[in-house]
PDB file of C-alpha atoms in Angstrom:
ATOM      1  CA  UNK U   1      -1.509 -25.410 -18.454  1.00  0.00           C
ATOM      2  CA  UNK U   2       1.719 -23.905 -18.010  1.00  0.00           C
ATOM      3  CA  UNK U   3       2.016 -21.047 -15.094  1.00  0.00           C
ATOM      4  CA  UNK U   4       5.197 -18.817 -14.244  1.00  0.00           C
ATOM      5  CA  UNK U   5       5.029 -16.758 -11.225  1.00  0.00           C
ATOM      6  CA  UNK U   6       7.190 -14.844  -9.148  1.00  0.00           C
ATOM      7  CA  UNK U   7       8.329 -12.881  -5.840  1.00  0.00           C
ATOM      8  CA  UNK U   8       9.124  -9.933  -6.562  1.00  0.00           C
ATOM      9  CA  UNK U   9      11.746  -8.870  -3.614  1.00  0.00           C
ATOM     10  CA  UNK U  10      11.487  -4.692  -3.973  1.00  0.00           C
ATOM     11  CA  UNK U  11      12.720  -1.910  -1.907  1.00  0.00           C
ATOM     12  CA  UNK U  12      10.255   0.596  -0.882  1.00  0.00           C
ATOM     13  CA  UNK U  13      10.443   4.439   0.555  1.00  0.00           C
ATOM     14  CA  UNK U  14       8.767   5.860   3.291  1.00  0.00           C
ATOM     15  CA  UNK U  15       5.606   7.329   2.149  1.00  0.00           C
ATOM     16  CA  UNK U  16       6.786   7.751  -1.450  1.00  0.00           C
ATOM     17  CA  UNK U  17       4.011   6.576  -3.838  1.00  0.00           C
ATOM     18  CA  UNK U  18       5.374   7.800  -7.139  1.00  0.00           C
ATOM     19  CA  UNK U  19       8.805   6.909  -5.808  1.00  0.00           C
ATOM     20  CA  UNK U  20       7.467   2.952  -5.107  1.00  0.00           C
ATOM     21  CA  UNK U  21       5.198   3.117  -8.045  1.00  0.00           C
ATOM     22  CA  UNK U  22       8.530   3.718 -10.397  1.00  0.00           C
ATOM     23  CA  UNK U  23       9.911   1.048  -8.683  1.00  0.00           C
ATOM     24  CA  UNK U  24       7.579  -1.619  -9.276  1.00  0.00           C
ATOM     25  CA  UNK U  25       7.580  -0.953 -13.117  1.00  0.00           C
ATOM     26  CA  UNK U  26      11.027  -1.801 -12.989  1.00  0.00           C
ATOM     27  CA  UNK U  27      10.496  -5.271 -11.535  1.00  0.00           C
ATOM     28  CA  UNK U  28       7.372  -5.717 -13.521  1.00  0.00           C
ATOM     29  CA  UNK U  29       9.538  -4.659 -16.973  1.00  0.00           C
ATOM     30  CA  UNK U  30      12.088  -7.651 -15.748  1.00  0.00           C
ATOM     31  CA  UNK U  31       9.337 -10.399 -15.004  1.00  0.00           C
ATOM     32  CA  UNK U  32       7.842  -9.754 -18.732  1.00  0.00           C
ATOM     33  CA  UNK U  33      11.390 -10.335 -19.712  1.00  0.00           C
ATOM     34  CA  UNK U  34      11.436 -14.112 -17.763  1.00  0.00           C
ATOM     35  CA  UNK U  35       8.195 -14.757 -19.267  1.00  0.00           C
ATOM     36  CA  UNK U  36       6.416 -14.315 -15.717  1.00  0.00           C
ATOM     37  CA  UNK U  37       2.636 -14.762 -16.026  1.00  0.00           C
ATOM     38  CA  UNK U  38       1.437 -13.178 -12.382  1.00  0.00           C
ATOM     39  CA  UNK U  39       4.004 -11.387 -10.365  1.00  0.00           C
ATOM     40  CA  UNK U  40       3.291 -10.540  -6.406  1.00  0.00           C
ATOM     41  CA  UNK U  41       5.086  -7.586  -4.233  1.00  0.00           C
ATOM     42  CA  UNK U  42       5.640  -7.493  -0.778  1.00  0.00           C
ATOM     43  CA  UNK U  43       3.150  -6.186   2.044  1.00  0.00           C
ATOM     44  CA  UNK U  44       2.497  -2.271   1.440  1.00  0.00           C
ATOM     45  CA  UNK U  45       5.089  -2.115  -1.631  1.00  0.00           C
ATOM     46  CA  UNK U  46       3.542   0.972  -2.132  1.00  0.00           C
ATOM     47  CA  UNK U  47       3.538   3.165   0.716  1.00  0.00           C
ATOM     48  CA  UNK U  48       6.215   0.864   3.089  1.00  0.00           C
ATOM     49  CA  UNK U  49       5.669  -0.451   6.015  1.00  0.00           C
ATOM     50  CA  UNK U  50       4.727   2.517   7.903  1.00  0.00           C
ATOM     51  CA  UNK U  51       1.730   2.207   9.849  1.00  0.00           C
ATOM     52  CA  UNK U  52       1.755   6.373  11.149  1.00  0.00           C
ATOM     53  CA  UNK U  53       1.710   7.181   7.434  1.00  0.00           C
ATOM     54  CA  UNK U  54      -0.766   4.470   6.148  1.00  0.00           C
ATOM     55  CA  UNK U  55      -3.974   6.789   6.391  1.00  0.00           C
ATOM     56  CA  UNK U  56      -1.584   9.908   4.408  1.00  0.00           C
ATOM     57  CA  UNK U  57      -0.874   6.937   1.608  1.00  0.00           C
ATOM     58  CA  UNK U  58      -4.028   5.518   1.282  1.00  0.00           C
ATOM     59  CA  UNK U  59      -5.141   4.447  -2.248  1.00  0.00           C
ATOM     60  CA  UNK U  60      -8.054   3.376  -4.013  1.00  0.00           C
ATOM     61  CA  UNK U  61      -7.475   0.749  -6.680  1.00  0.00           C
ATOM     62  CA  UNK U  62      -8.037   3.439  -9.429  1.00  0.00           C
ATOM     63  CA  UNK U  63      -5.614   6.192  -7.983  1.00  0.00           C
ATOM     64  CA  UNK U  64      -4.154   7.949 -11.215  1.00  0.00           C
ATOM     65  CA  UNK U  65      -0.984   7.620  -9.790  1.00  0.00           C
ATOM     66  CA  UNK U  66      -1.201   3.885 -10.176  1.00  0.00           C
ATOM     67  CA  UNK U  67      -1.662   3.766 -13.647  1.00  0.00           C
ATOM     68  CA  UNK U  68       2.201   3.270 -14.759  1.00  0.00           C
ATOM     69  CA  UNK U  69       1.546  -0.124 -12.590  1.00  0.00           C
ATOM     70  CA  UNK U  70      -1.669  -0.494 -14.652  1.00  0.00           C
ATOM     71  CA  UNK U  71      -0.117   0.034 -18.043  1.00  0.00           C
ATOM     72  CA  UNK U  72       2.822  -2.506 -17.378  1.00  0.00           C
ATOM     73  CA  UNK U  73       0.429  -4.793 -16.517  1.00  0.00           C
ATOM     74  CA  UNK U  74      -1.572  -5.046 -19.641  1.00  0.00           C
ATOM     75  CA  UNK U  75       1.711  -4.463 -21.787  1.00  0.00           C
ATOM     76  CA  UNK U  76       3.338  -7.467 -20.100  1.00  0.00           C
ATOM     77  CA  UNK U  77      -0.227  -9.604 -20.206  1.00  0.00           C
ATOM     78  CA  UNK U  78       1.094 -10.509 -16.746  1.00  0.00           C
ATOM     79  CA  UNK U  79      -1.696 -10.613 -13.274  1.00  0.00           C
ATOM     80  CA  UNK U  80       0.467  -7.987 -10.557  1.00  0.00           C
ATOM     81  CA  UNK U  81      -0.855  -7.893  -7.003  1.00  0.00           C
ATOM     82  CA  UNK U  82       1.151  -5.033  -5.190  1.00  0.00           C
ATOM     83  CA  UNK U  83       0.816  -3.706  -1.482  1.00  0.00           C
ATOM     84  CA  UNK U  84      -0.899  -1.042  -0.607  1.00  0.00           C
ATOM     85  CA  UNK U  85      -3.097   0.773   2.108  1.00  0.00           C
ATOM     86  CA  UNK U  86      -6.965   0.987   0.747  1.00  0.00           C
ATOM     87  CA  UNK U  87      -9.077   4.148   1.457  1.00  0.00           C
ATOM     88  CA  UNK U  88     -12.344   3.223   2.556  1.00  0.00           C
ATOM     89  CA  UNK U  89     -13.902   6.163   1.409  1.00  0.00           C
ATOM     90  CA  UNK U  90     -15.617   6.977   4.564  1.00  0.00           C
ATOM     91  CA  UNK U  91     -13.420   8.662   6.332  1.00  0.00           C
ATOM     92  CA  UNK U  92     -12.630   5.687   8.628  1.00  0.00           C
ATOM     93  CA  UNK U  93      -9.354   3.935   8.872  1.00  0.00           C
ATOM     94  CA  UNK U  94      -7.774   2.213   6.054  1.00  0.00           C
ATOM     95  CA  UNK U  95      -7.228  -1.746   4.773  1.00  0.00           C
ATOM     96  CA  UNK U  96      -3.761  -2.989   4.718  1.00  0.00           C
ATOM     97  CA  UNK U  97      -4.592  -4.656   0.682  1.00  0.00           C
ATOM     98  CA  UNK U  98      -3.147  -6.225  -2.115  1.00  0.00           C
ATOM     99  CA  UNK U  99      -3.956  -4.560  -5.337  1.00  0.00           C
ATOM    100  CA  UNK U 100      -4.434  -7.259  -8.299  1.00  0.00           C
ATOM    101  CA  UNK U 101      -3.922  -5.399 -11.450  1.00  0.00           C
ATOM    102  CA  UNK U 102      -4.768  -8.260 -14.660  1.00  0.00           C
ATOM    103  CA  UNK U 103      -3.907  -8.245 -18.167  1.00  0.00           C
ATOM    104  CA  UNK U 104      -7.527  -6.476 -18.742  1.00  0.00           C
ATOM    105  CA  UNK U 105      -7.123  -3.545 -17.228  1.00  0.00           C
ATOM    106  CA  UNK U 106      -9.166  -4.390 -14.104  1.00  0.00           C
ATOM    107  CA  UNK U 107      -8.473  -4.434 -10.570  1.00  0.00           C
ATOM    108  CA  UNK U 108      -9.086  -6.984  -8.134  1.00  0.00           C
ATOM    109  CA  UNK U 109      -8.759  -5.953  -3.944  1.00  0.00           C
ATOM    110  CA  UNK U 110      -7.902  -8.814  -1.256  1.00  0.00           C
ATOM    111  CA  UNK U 111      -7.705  -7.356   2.333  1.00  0.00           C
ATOM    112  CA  UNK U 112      -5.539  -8.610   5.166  1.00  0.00           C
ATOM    113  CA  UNK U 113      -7.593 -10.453   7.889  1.00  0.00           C
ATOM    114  CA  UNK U 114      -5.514 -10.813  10.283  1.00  0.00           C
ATOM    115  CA  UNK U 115      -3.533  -7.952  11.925  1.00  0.00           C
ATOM    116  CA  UNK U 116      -0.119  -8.064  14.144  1.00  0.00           C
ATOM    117  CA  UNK U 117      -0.864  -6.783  17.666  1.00  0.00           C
ATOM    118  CA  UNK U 118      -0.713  -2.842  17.189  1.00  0.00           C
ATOM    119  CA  UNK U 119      -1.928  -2.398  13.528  1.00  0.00           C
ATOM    120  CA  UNK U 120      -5.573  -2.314  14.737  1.00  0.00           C
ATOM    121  CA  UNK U 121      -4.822   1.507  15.834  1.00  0.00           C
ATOM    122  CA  UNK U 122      -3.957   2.214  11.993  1.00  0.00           C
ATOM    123  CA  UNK U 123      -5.903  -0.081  10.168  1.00  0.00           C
ATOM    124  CA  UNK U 124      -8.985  -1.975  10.047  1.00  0.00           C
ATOM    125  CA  UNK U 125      -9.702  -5.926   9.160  1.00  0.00           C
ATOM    126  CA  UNK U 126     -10.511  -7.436   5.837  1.00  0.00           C
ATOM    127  CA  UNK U 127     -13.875  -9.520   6.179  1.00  0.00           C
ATOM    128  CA  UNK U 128     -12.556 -13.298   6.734  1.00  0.00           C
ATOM    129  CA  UNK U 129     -12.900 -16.039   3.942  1.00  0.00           C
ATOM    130  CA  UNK U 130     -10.842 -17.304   1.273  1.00  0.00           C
ATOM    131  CA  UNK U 131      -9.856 -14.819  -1.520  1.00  0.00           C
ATOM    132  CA  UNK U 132      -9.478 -17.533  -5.013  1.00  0.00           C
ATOM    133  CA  UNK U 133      -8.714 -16.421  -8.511  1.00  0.00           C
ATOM    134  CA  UNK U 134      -7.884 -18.583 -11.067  1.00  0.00           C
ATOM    135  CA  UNK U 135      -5.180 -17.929 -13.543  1.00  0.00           C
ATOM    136  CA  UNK U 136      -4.080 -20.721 -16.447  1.00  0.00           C
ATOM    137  CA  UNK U 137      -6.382 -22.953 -14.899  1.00  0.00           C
ATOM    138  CA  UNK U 138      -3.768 -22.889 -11.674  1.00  0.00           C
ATOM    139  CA  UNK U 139      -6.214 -21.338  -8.795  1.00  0.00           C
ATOM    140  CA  UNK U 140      -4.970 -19.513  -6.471  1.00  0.00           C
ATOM    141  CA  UNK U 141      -5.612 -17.703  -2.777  1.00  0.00           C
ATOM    142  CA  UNK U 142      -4.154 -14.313  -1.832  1.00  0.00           C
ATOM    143  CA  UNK U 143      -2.637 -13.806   1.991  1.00  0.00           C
ATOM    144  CA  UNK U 144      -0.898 -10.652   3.596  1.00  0.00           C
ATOM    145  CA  UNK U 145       1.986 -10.917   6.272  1.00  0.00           C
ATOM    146  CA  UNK U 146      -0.147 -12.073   9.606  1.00  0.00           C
ATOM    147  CA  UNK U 147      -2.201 -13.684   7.528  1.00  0.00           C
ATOM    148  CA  UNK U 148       0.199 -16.578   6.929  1.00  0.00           C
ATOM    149  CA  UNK U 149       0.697 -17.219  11.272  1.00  0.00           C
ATOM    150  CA  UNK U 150      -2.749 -18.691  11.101  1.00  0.00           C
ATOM    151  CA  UNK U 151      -3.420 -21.923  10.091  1.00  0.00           C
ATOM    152  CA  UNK U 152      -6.838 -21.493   9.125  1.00  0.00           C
ATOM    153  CA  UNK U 153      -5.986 -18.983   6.848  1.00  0.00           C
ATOM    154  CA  UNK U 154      -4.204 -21.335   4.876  1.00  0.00           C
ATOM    155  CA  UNK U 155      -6.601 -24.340   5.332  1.00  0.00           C
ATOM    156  CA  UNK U 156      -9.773 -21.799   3.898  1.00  0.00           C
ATOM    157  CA  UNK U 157      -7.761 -21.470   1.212  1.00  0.00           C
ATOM    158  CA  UNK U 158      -6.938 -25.238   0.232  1.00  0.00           C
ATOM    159  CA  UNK U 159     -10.203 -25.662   1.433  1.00  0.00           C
ATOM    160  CA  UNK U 160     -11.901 -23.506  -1.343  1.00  0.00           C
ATOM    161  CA  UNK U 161      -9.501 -25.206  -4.141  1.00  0.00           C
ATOM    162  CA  UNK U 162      -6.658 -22.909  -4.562  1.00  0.00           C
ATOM    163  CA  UNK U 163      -3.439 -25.091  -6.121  1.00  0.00           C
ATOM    164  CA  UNK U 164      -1.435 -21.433  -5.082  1.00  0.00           C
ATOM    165  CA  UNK U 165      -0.952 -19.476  -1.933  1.00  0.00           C
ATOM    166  CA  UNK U 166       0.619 -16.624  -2.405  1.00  0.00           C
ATOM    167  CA  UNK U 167       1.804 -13.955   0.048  1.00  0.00           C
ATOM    168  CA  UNK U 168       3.488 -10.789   0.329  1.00  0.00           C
ATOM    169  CA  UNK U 169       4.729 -10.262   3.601  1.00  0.00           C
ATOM    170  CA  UNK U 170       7.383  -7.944   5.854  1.00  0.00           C
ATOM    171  CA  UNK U 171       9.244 -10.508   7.592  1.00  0.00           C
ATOM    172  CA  UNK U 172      12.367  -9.509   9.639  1.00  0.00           C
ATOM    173  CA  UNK U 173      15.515 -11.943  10.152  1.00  0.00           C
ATOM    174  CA  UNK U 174      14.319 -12.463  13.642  1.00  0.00           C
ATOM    175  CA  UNK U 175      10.981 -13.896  12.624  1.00  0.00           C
ATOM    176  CA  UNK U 176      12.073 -15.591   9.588  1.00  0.00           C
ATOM    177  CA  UNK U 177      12.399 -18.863   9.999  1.00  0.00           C
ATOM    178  CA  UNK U 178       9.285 -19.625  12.127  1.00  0.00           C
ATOM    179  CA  UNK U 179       6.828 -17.800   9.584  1.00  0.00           C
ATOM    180  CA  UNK U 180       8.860 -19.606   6.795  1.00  0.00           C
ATOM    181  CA  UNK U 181       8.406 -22.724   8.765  1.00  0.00           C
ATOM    182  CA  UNK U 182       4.549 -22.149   8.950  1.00  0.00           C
ATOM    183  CA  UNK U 183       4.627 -21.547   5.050  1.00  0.00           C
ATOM    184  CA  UNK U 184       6.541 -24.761   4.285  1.00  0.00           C
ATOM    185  CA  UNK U 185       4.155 -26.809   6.629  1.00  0.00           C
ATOM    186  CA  UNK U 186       1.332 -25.249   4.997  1.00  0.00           C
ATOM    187  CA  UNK U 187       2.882 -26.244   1.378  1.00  0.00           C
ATOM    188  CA  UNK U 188       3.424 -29.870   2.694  1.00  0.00           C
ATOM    189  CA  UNK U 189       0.203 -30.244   4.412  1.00  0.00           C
ATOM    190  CA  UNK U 190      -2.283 -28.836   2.168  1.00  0.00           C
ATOM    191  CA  UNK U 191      -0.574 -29.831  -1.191  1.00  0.00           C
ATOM    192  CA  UNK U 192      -0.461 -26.432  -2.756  1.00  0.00           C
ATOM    193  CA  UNK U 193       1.941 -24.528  -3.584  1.00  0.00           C
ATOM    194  CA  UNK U 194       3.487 -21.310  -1.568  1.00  0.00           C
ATOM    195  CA  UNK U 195       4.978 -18.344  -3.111  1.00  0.00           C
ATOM    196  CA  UNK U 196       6.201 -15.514  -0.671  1.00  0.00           C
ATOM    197  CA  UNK U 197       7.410 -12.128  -1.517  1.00  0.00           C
ATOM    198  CA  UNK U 198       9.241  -9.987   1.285  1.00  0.00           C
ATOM    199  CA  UNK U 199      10.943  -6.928   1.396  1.00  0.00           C
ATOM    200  CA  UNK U 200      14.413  -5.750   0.035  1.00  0.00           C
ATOM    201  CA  UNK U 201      15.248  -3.452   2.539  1.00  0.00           C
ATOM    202  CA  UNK U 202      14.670  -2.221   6.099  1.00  0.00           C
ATOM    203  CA  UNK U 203      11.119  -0.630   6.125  1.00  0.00           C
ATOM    204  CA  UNK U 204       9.096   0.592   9.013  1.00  0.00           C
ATOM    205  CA  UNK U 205      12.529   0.364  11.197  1.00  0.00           C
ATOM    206  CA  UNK U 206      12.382  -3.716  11.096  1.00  0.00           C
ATOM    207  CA  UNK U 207      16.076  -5.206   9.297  1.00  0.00           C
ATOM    208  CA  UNK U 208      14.006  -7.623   7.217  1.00  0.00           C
ATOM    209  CA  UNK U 209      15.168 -10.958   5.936  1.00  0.00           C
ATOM    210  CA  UNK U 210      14.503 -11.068   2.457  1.00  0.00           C
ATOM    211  CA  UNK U 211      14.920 -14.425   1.686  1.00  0.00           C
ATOM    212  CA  UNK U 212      11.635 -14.561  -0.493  1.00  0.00           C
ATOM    213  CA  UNK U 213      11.239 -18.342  -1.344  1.00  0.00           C
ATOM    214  CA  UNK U 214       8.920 -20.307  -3.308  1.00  0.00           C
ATOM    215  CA  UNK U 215       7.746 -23.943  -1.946  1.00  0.00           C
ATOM    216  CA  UNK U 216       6.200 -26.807  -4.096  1.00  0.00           C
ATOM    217  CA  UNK U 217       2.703 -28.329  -3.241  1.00  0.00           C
ATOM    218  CA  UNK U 218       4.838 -31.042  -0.587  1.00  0.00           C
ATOM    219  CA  UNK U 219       6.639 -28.558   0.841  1.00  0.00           C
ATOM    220  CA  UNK U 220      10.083 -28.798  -1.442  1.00  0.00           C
ATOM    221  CA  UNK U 221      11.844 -25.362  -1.341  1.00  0.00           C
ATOM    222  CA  UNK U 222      11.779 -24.631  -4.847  1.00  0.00           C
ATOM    223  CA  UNK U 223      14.209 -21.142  -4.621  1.00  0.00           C
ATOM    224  CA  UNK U 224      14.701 -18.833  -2.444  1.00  0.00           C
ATOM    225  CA  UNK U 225      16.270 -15.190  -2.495  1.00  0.00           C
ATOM    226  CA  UNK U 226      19.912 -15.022  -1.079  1.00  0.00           C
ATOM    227  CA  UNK U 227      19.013 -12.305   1.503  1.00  0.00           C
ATOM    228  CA  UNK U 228      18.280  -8.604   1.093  1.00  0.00           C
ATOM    229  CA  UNK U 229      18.541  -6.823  -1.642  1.00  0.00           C
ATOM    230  CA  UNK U 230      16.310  -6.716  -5.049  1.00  0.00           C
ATOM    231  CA  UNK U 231      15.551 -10.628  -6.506  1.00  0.00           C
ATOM    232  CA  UNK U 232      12.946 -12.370  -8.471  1.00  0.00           C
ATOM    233  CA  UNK U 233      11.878 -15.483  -7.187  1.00  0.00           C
ATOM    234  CA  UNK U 234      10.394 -17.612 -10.071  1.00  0.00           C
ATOM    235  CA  UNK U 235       8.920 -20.926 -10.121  1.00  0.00           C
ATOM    236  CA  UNK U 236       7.441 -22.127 -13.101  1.00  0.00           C
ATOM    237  CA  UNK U 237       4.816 -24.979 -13.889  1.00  0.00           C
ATOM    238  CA  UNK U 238       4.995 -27.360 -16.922  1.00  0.00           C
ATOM    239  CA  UNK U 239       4.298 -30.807 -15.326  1.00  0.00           C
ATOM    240  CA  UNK U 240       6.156 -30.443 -12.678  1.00  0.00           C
ATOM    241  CA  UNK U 241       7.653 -27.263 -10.686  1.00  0.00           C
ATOM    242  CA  UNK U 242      11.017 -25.544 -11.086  1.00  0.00           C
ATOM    243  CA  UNK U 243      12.672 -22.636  -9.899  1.00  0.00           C
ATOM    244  CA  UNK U 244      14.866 -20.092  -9.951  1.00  0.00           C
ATOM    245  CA  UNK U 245      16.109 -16.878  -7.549  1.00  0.00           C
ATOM    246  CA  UNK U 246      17.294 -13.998  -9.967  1.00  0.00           C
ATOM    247  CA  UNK U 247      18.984 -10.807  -8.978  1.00  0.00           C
ATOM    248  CA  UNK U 248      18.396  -7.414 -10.029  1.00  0.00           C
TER     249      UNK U 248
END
């Protein structure tokens, strides 16, 4: 069956929920305009990267202040995984997560398992094993940032049957091409294909990349965003891949 998905390259502001929440609508209200079918923002789209103010920002799927995202979701009959820091609801640290809101109304949680040296003092670690949904009979496998460094992330993934990897990430334009390397190799090797979805602007103090791309299973860059700045990245399914970077 036919698939469409996309990067969504978005800004996001310090600790501003409602701020980040308004933002994604906007993106999500120009991916049901390109016909997009499941749309994925960057690591912790919703709070930033800001590790001191994850446990201040932290969410649980159902937060009423995530319902505009919710709403836009089932309007558009489009899958949306956003960024975001889970509450545990213990009183212990937080998840670094990826919300999935579907064209139901229900919410699906994936939680990164791998951290970057320093995180573990703000956050704790997702339980390990491959996270597979399957949308348009395309499955795919969720990853966050770190996540994509490790091989064996990716391999669990192929492993388990996902056709899709798809990551939202906060890569800066010093680390860029080595983690996009890793994501290419992983597209090549594995035969699936690799959607990544960065940040538009400078969050947490790092001068990110952009550049969100989209590979083909066989490791073909498909499109990639020029830079910073706000971009869709869509690639699109119909016996055979294509793509497309879009501006916003």
């Amino acid at each position: 069956m036919t698939i469409c998905i996309a990067a969504a390259q978005s800004p996001s502001l310090a600790g501003d929920v409602e701020a980040n929440v308004r933002t994604h609508v906007r993106f999500i209200d120009a991916a049901r305009a390109e016909g997009v079918d499941l749309l994925v923002f960057p690591e912790l789209s919703l709070s930033g990267y800001e590790p001191a103010l994850l446990a201040s920002c932290a969410l649980m799927p159902g937060d009423a202040r995530l319902a505009p995202i919710r709403d836009a979701a089932v309007a558009a009959r489009m899958t949306v995984i956003v960024g975001a820091p889970q509450d545990g609801g213990d009183g212990g640290l937080p998840w670094i997560a990826a919300f999935a809101f579907a064209p139901d109304g229900t919410v699906d949680v994936y939680r990164k398992q791998y951290l970057h040296a320093g995180e573990e003092q703000y956050v704790r670690v997702g339980e390990l094993g491959a996270h597979c949904r399957e949308l348009n009979g395309h499955r795919y496998a969720l990853a966050i940032c770190a996540d994509t460094t490790h091989r064996a992330h990716a391999a669990a993934a192929a492993q388990a049957g996902a056709a899709l990897y798809l990551a939202g990430v906060l890569i800066s334009k010093n680390g860029y091409e080595h983690d996009a390397a890793l994501m290419q190799r992983y597209a090549a090797d594995f035969g699936i294909g690799v959607l990544m979805a960065n940040h538009a602007a400078p969050s947490g103090g790092y001068d990110v990349a952009g550049r969100s791309a989209m590979w083909a299973p066989g490791g073909a860059l498909l499109a990639c965003a020029d830079g910073p700045g706000d971009w869709l990245v869509i690639a699109r399914d119909n016996n055979g891949w294509q793509g497309r970077a879009v501006p916003l």
